CSV table of C-alpha atoms and ligand atoms in Angstrom, one decimal:
chain,number,residue,atom,x,y,z
A,271,MET,CA,6.5,27.2,-28.3
A,272,ALA,CA,7.5,30.9,-29.1
A,273,ASN,CA,8.2,33.1,-26.0
A,274,SER,CA,4.6,35.2,-26.0
A,275,LYS,CA,3.7,37.9,-23.5
A,276,PHE,CA,2.0,35.8,-21.1
A,277,GLU,CA,5.2,33.3,-20.2
A,278,TYR,CA,6.4,35.1,-17.3
A,279,VAL,CA,3.3,33.2,-15.0
A,280,ARG,CA,5.5,30.0,-15.6
A,281,ASN,CA,7.8,31.9,-12.8
A,282,PHE,CA,4.3,31.5,-10.4
A,283,GLU,CA,5.4,27.7,-10.3
A,284,THR,CA,6.4,26.8,-7.3
A,285,PRO,CA,9.4,23.9,-7.4
A,286,ASP,CA,8.6,21.0,-5.3
A,287,PRO,CA,11.5,18.3,-5.2
A,288,LEU,CA,11.6,15.8,-3.1
A,289,LEU,CA,14.6,15.1,-1.1
A,290,PRO,CA,17.3,13.3,-3.1
A,291,ASN,CA,18.4,9.7,-2.0
A,292,THR,CA,15.9,9.6,0.2
A,293,TRP,CA,13.1,6.5,0.0
A,294,VAL,CA,10.1,7.8,-1.2
A,295,VAL,CA,6.3,6.9,0.0
A,296,VAL,CA,3.6,7.7,-2.0
A,297,ARG,CA,0.4,6.5,0.1
A,298,VAL,CA,-2.9,6.8,-1.3
A,299,ASP,CA,-6.2,6.4,0.5
A,300,GLY,CA,-10.1,6.0,-0.3
A,301,ARG,CA,-11.8,9.1,0.2
A,302,ALA,CA,-15.0,8.6,1.8
A,303,PHE,CA,-14.8,4.6,2.2
A,304,THR,CA,-16.9,4.4,5.1
A,305,LYS,CA,-19.6,5.9,2.9
A,306,MET,CA,-18.7,3.6,0.0
A,307,CYS,CA,-19.0,0.9,1.9
A,308,ALA,CA,-22.7,1.4,2.7
A,309,LYS,CA,-23.5,2.5,-0.9
A,310,TYR,CA,-21.5,-0.7,-2.5
A,311,ASN,CA,-22.5,-3.2,0.5
A,312,PHE,CA,-19.3,-4.0,1.5
A,313,GLU,CA,-19.1,-6.8,3.2
A,314,LYS,CA,-17.6,-5.8,7.2
A,315,PRO,CA,-15.7,-6.0,8.5
A,316,ASN,CA,-13.6,-7.1,5.5
A,317,ASP,CA,-14.9,-7.7,1.7
A,318,ARG,CA,-12.7,-9.7,0.1
A,319,ARG,CA,-13.8,-8.3,-3.1
A,320,ALA,CA,-13.0,-5.1,-2.5
A,321,LEU,CA,-9.8,-5.9,-1.1
A,322,ASP,CA,-8.9,-8.1,-4.2
A,323,LEU,CA,-9.9,-4.7,-6.5
A,324,MET,CA,-7.3,-2.7,-4.3
A,325,ASN,CA,-5.0,-5.8,-5.1
A,326,THR,CA,-5.4,-5.7,-8.5
A,327,ALA,CA,-5.1,-1.8,-8.8
A,328,ALA,CA,-1.6,-2.0,-6.9
A,329,LYS,CA,-0.4,-4.2,-9.1
A,330,ALA,CA,-1.5,-2.0,-12.0
A,331,VAL,CA,0.7,0.4,-10.4
A,332,VAL,CA,4.1,-1.4,-10.0
A,333,ALA,CA,4.2,-2.6,-12.8
A,334,ASP,CA,3.6,0.8,-14.6
A,335,LEU,CA,6.0,2.0,-12.8
A,336,PRO,CA,9.1,-0.1,-12.2
A,337,GLU,CA,10.7,2.7,-10.1
A,338,ILE,CA,8.7,1.4,-7.1
A,339,THR,CA,10.1,-1.0,-5.4
A,340,LEU,CA,7.3,-2.5,-3.0
A,341,ALA,CA,3.8,-1.5,-2.1
A,342,TYR,CA,2.0,-2.3,1.4
A,343,GLY,CA,-2.2,-2.1,1.2
A,344,VAL,CA,-4.7,-2.4,4.0
A,345,SER,CA,-8.4,-1.1,4.0
A,346,ASP,CA,-8.8,2.0,1.5
A,347,GLU,CA,-4.8,2.5,1.7
A,348,TYR,CA,-1.8,1.7,-0.8
A,349,SER,CA,1.7,3.1,0.1
A,350,PHE,CA,4.5,2.7,-3.0
A,351,VAL,CA,8.1,2.6,-2.1
A,352,PHE,CA,9.9,5.0,-4.7
A,353,HIS,CA,13.5,3.2,-4.6
A,354,LYS,CA,15.8,6.1,-3.0
A,355,SER,CA,17.4,5.9,-6.8
A,356,CYS,CA,14.5,7.0,-8.5
A,357,ASN,CA,14.9,10.2,-10.6
A,358,LEU,CA,11.4,10.1,-12.2
A,359,PHE,CA,10.1,13.1,-12.5
A,360,ASP,CA,13.2,14.6,-11.5
A,361,ARG,CA,11.1,13.8,-8.4
A,362,ARG,CA,9.0,16.5,-8.3
A,363,ALA,CA,6.4,15.3,-5.3
A,364,SER,CA,3.2,16.7,-7.8
A,365,LYS,CA,4.1,14.7,-10.6
A,366,LEU,CA,4.8,11.8,-8.6
A,367,VAL,CA,1.6,12.0,-6.4
A,368,SER,CA,-1.0,13.1,-8.6
A,369,THR,CA,0.4,9.9,-11.0
A,370,VAL,CA,0.1,7.5,-8.6
A,371,VAL,CA,-3.5,8.2,-7.3
A,372,SER,CA,-4.7,8.7,-11.0
A,373,THR,CA,-3.0,5.5,-12.2
A,374,PHE,CA,-4.0,4.0,-9.8
A,375,THR,CA,-7.6,5.2,-10.0
A,376,SER,CA,-7.9,4.7,-13.6
A,377,HIS,CA,-7.0,0.9,-13.2
A,378,TYR,CA,-9.7,0.3,-9.8
A,379,VAL,CA,-12.7,2.1,-11.6
A,380,PHE,CA,-11.2,-0.8,-15.0
A,381,SER,CA,-11.4,-3.5,-12.8
A,382,TRP,CA,-14.1,-2.8,-10.7
A,383,SER,CA,-16.3,-5.2,-12.4
A,384,THR,CA,-14.0,-7.5,-12.4
A,385,HIS,CA,-14.9,-7.8,-9.0
A,386,PHE,CA,-17.8,-7.0,-8.0
A,387,PRO,CA,-19.7,-9.0,-11.4
A,388,ASP,CA,-23.2,-7.9,-9.9
A,389,THR,CA,-22.9,-4.3,-8.0
A,390,PRO,CA,-22.2,-2.4,-11.5
A,391,LEU,CA,-20.0,1.2,-10.3
A,392,SER,CA,-22.2,4.4,-10.2
A,393,PHE,CA,-22.0,7.5,-8.4
A,394,PRO,CA,-20.2,8.6,-5.9
A,395,LEU,CA,-17.2,6.8,-7.9
A,396,PRO,CA,-14.5,6.2,-5.9
A,397,THR,CA,-11.4,8.4,-5.7
A,398,PHE,CA,-8.5,8.7,-3.5
A,399,ASP,CA,-6.1,11.3,-2.2
A,400,GLY,CA,-2.5,11.2,-2.0
A,401,ARG,CA,0.7,11.9,-0.8
A,402,ALA,CA,4.1,11.7,-0.5
A,403,VAL,CA,7.0,11.4,1.8
A,404,CYS,CA,10.2,10.9,2.2
A,405,TYR,CA,12.2,8.4,4.4
A,406,PRO,CA,16.1,9.1,4.6
A,407,SER,CA,17.2,5.4,6.0
A,408,VAL,CA,16.3,1.8,5.6
A,409,GLN,CA,15.0,2.2,9.3
A,410,ASN,CA,12.4,4.4,8.6
A,411,LEU,CA,11.3,3.2,6.2
A,412,ARG,CA,10.5,-0.2,7.4
A,413,ASP,CA,9.0,1.6,10.7
A,414,TYR,CA,7.1,3.4,8.8
A,415,LEU,CA,6.1,0.2,6.5
A,416,SER,CA,6.3,-2.0,10.5
A,417,TRP,CA,3.8,0.8,11.5
A,418,ARG,CA,0.7,0.5,8.7
A,419,GLN,CA,1.1,-3.1,9.6
A,420,VAL,CA,0.6,-2.8,12.9
A,421,ASP,CA,-2.3,-0.2,12.3
A,422,CYS,CA,-4.1,-3.2,9.9
A,423,HIS,CA,-3.8,-5.6,13.3
A,424,ILE,CA,-4.4,-3.9,15.8
A,425,ASN,CA,-7.7,-2.6,13.2
A,426,ASN,CA,-8.6,-5.5,12.8
A,427,LEU,CA,-8.6,-7.3,15.6
A,428,TYR,CA,-10.6,-4.3,16.7
A,429,ASN,CA,-13.3,-5.0,13.7
A,430,THR,CA,-13.5,-8.3,13.6
A,431,THR,CA,-14.2,-8.5,16.9
A,432,PHE,CA,-16.8,-5.8,16.8
A,433,TRP,CA,-18.4,-7.0,13.4
A,434,THR,CA,-19.0,-10.8,15.6
A,435,LEU,CA,-20.3,-8.8,18.6
A,436,ILE,CA,-22.7,-7.5,15.8
A,437,GLN,CA,-23.5,-10.1,13.7
A,438,SER,CA,-23.5,-13.5,16.0
A,439,GLY,CA,-23.8,-12.0,19.3
A,440,GLY,CA,-27.4,-9.8,18.5
A,441,LEU,CA,-25.8,-6.7,19.5
A,442,ASP,CA,-25.9,-3.1,18.3
A,443,ASN,CA,-22.9,-0.9,17.3
A,444,LYS,CA,-23.9,0.9,20.5
A,445,GLU,CA,-24.1,-2.1,22.9
A,446,ALA,CA,-20.9,-3.3,20.9
A,447,GLU,CA,-18.7,-0.3,21.2
A,448,LYS,CA,-19.2,-0.6,25.0
A,449,ALA,CA,-18.8,-3.9,25.2
A,450,LEU,CA,-15.1,-3.2,23.9
A,451,ALA,CA,-14.1,0.5,25.3
A,452,GLY,CA,-10.9,-0.6,27.2
A,453,THR,CA,-10.2,-3.7,25.6
A,454,LEU,CA,-6.7,-5.0,25.3
A,455,ALA,CA,-5.8,-7.6,22.3
A,456,ALA,CA,-6.1,-10.3,24.6
A,457,ASP,CA,-9.2,-9.9,25.8
A,458,LYS,CA,-11.1,-9.4,22.3
A,459,ASN,CA,-8.9,-12.9,21.1
A,460,GLU,CA,-10.8,-14.4,24.4
A,461,ILE,CA,-14.4,-12.5,23.6
A,462,LEU,CA,-13.8,-14.5,19.9
A,463,PHE,CA,-12.7,-17.4,21.3
A,464,SER,CA,-14.8,-18.1,24.4
A,465,ARG,CA,-18.1,-16.8,23.3
A,466,PHE,CA,-17.8,-16.7,19.8
A,467,SER,CA,-15.5,-20.2,19.5
A,468,ILE,CA,-13.3,-17.9,16.7
A,469,ASN,CA,-9.7,-18.2,16.4
A,470,TYR,CA,-8.7,-14.9,15.4
A,471,ASN,CA,-5.2,-16.6,14.1
A,472,ASN,CA,-7.2,-18.7,12.1
A,473,GLU,CA,-8.4,-15.4,10.1
A,474,PRO,CA,-7.4,-15.5,6.4
A,475,GLU,CA,-4.3,-13.5,6.1
A,476,ILE,CA,-5.2,-11.0,4.2
A,477,PHE,CA,-7.4,-9.4,6.9
A,478,ARG,CA,-4.8,-10.0,9.6
A,479,LYS,CA,-1.7,-8.6,7.8
A,480,GLY,CA,-2.7,-6.8,4.6
A,481,SER,CA,-1.0,-7.3,1.1
A,482,VAL,CA,2.8,-6.5,-0.1
A,483,VAL,CA,3.4,-6.1,-3.9
A,484,PHE,CA,7.0,-6.9,-5.1
A,485,ARG,CA,9.0,-8.1,-7.4
A,486,ASP,CA,9.9,-11.8,-7.8
A,487,TYR,CA,13.5,-13.0,-8.0
A,488,GLU,CA,15.3,-15.9,-7.0
A,489,LEU,CA,14.5,-15.9,-2.5
A,490,VAL,CA,17.9,-15.7,-0.4
A,491,ASP,CA,18.7,-18.6,1.6
A,492,PRO,CA,18.6,-16.5,5.0
A,493,GLY,CA,22.0,-18.6,6.3
A,494,SER,CA,23.9,-17.2,3.6
A,495,ASN,CA,26.3,-14.4,4.2
A,496,ASN,CA,25.3,-12.2,0.9
A,497,ILE,CA,22.6,-10.4,2.7
A,498,ALA,CA,22.7,-6.7,1.8
A,499,GLN,CA,21.9,-5.6,5.6
A,500,THR,CA,24.3,-3.0,6.0
A,501,ILE,CA,23.1,-1.1,3.2
A,502,ASP,CA,21.8,1.4,5.7
A,503,SER,CA,25.3,1.8,7.2
A,504,VAL,CA,26.6,4.7,4.7
A,505,ALA,CA,24.1,7.1,3.3
A,506,GLU,CA,25.9,6.6,-0.2
A,507,PRO,CA,24.4,7.2,-3.3
A,508,ILE,CA,23.8,5.0,-5.4
A,509,LYS,CA,26.1,4.8,-8.8
A,510,GLN,CA,25.8,2.6,-11.3
A,511,SER,CA,27.2,2.3,-15.3
A,512,LYS,CA,24.7,3.0,-17.6
A,513,THR,CA,24.5,-0.2,-19.1
A,514,GLN,CA,24.1,-2.0,-15.4
A,515,ALA,CA,21.5,0.3,-15.0
A,516,GLU,CA,19.6,-0.2,-18.2
A,517,ASN,CA,19.9,-4.1,-17.3
A,518,ASP,CA,18.6,-3.4,-14.4
A,519,LYS,CA,15.6,-2.2,-15.3
A,520,LYS,CA,15.1,-4.8,-18.5
A,521,ARG,CA,15.2,-7.3,-15.2
A,522,ARG,CA,12.5,-5.5,-13.3
A,523,ALA,CA,10.3,-5.2,-16.2
A,524,LYS,CA,10.8,-8.6,-16.6
A,525,ALA,CA,9.7,-10.1,-13.5
A,526,ARG,CA,7.0,-11.7,-12.2
A,527,ILE,CA,4.6,-9.3,-9.8
A,528,LEU,CA,3.4,-10.7,-6.5
A,529,VAL,CA,0.7,-9.9,-4.3
A,530,GLU,CA,1.3,-11.5,-0.7
A,531,HIS,CA,0.1,-11.6,2.7
A,532,LEU,CA,3.1,-12.1,4.7
A,533,ASP,CA,5.0,-10.1,7.9
A,534,ILE,CA,6.9,-7.2,7.6
A,535,ILE,CA,7.6,-6.5,10.6
A,536,LYS,CA,10.6,-9.1,11.2
A,537,ASP,CA,13.6,-9.1,9.1
A,538,ASP,CA,13.0,-12.8,7.6
A,539,PHE,CA,10.2,-10.9,4.4
A,540,TRP,CA,13.9,-8.3,4.1
A,541,ASP,CA,16.6,-11.3,4.2
A,542,ARG,CA,14.8,-13.8,1.5
A,543,ARG,CA,14.4,-10.7,-1.2
A,544,PRO,CA,17.8,-8.5,-0.8
A,545,TRP,CA,16.6,-6.9,-4.0
A,546,ILE,CA,14.0,-5.2,-2.7
A,547,LEU,CA,16.2,-2.8,-0.5
A,548,SER,CA,19.4,-2.9,-2.2
B,858,LIG,P1,-11.3,9.8,4.3
B,858,LIG,O1,-11.9,10.4,3.6
B,858,LIG,O2,-10.9,10.9,5.1
B,858,LIG,O3,-10.5,8.7,4.5
B,858,LIG,P2,-12.9,7.4,5.0
B,858,LIG,O4,-14.0,7.5,5.7
B,858,LIG,O5,-12.8,6.6,3.8
B,858,LIG,O6,-12.6,8.8,4.9
B,858,LIG,P3,-10.6,5.9,6.5
B,858,LIG,O7,-10.5,5.9,7.6
B,858,LIG,O8,-9.7,6.0,5.3
B,858,LIG,O9,-11.8,6.6,6.0
B,858,LIG,O10,-11.6,4.3,6.6
B,858,LIG,C1,-12.0,3.8,5.4
B,858,LIG,C2,-13.1,2.8,6.2
B,858,LIG,O11,-13.5,2.0,4.2
B,858,LIG,C3,-12.5,2.1,7.2
B,858,LIG,O12,-13.7,1.8,8.1
B,858,LIG,C4,-12.8,0.6,6.5
B,858,LIG,O13,-13.6,-0.6,7.6
B,858,LIG,C5,-13.5,0.5,5.2
B,858,LIG,N1,-13.3,0.0,4.4
B,858,LIG,C6,-12.0,0.0,3.4
B,858,LIG,N2,-11.6,-1.1,3.0
B,858,LIG,C7,-12.4,-2.5,3.2
B,858,LIG,C8,-12.8,-3.7,3.3
B,858,LIG,N3,-12.4,-4.4,1.9
B,858,LIG,N4,-14.2,-3.9,3.8
B,858,LIG,C9,-14.5,-4.2,4.4
B,858,LIG,N5,-14.7,-2.1,5.0
B,858,LIG,C10,-13.5,-2.0,4.3
B,859,LIG,P1,4.2,14.3,-20.8
B,859,LIG,O1,3.8,13.0,-19.7
B,859,LIG,O2,4.6,15.1,-20.4
B,859,LIG,O3,2.5,15.1,-20.2
B,859,LIG,P2,2.8,13.9,-23.7
B,859,LIG,O4,3.2,13.0,-24.7
B,859,LIG,O5,1.3,14.3,-22.6
B,859,LIG,O6,4.0,14.0,-22.2
B,859,LIG,P3,2.1,16.9,-23.4
B,859,LIG,O7,2.9,17.9,-23.4
B,859,LIG,O8,1.5,16.4,-22.3
B,859,LIG,O9,3.4,15.7,-24.0
B,859,LIG,O10,1.3,17.0,-24.9
B,859,LIG,C1,0.3,16.3,-24.9
B,859,LIG,C2,0.0,15.5,-27.1
B,859,LIG,O11,-1.0,15.0,-26.6
B,859,LIG,C3,0.2,16.4,-27.6
B,859,LIG,O12,0.8,16.0,-28.9
B,859,LIG,C4,-0.8,16.9,-28.4
B,859,LIG,O13,-0.8,17.3,-29.4
B,859,LIG,C5,-1.6,15.5,-28.0
B,859,LIG,N1,-2.9,15.4,-27.6
B,859,LIG,C6,-3.6,15.7,-27.3
B,859,LIG,N2,-5.0,15.5,-26.9
B,859,LIG,C7,-5.4,16.2,-28.2
B,859,LIG,C8,-6.3,16.0,-28.8
B,859,LIG,N3,-7.6,15.8,-28.7
B,859,LIG,N4,-6.3,15.6,-30.3
B,859,LIG,C9,-5.4,15.4,-31.0
B,859,LIG,N5,-4.1,15.0,-30.1
B,859,LIG,C10,-3.8,15.3,-28.7
B,860,LIG,MG1,-7.6,10.1,3.7
B,861,LIG,MG1,-10.4,6.6,3.5
B,862,LIG,MG1,-7.6,4.7,5.3
B,863,LIG,MG1,0.8,15.2,-21.2
């Protein structure tokens, strides 16, 4: 493109590269989904169709962006983890976030009718916000993911008890809120069990643990000693030959993408799948 006298305005663009050699998490969150739930009659506390739709959209994002090594979703949010070696868009935050948000939203809207065959999409249409955060160590990244999964557990136990008190116990919202004020996890488990014969641990795993999206390679026996546990000990940039990088890319593109409902706080998930963080 020829230079023009207008071109100087490009200098008003502020660079926003994310810190190199860090794990980048882009989290998207549904905008005003409390209202969306009411408008589209989501089942409370957990509408399985809505969760499956979130997972379909997340899977499509992971398939579209091979630099994403793992994604974790709960409620109306999804966190996408870009490998620390990722150089997509020269790590420009606005490019990464906007691409994830718009890819996710497109697929969410495109797949709506598959998951909600009897509920046509109208207005307001679903929209999502997004942000990017860099985590310098594997420990920080795992703590981030643990934070989200603990949040899932705490909210789901609360919501399950709250809605059981309303739907099966005949309380109204205010009364249910009051009944739960100051209660601990053990109290909520007890309310569910003694009053409604519900064993919280038998609730579906997708509700209790959220959803993890990752590429499927052969599982590693946790007893073997080739587990990459020291990945984090020295924060070295990952150096790869061109061909190795190309092969990895092909391998990633071919791998099946799974959506599972697993504990990602304990070591086992990571020990058995060392490729995710290596
Ligand atoms: P914001 O725009 O600030 O994110 P929000 O209304 O989306 O506002 P969140 O904190 O993101 O607020 O909460 C999302 C709400 O949507 C929660 O009340 C959650 O229970 C509800 N929700 C999300 N997914 C489901 C689902 N699958 N089934 C039932 N309710 C859901
Ligand atoms: P990037 O992902 O970097 O943006 P790109 O292929 O989208 O890559 P752009 O610089 O955005 O590159 O260019 C958009 C291209 O799409 C141009 O080649 C433009 O001519 C073409 N294009 C956009 N809109 C139309 C249109 N309405 N009709 C025909 N061609 C179009
Ligand atoms: Mg939000
Ligand atoms: Mg929201
Ligand atoms: Mg949310
Ligand atoms: Mg373009």
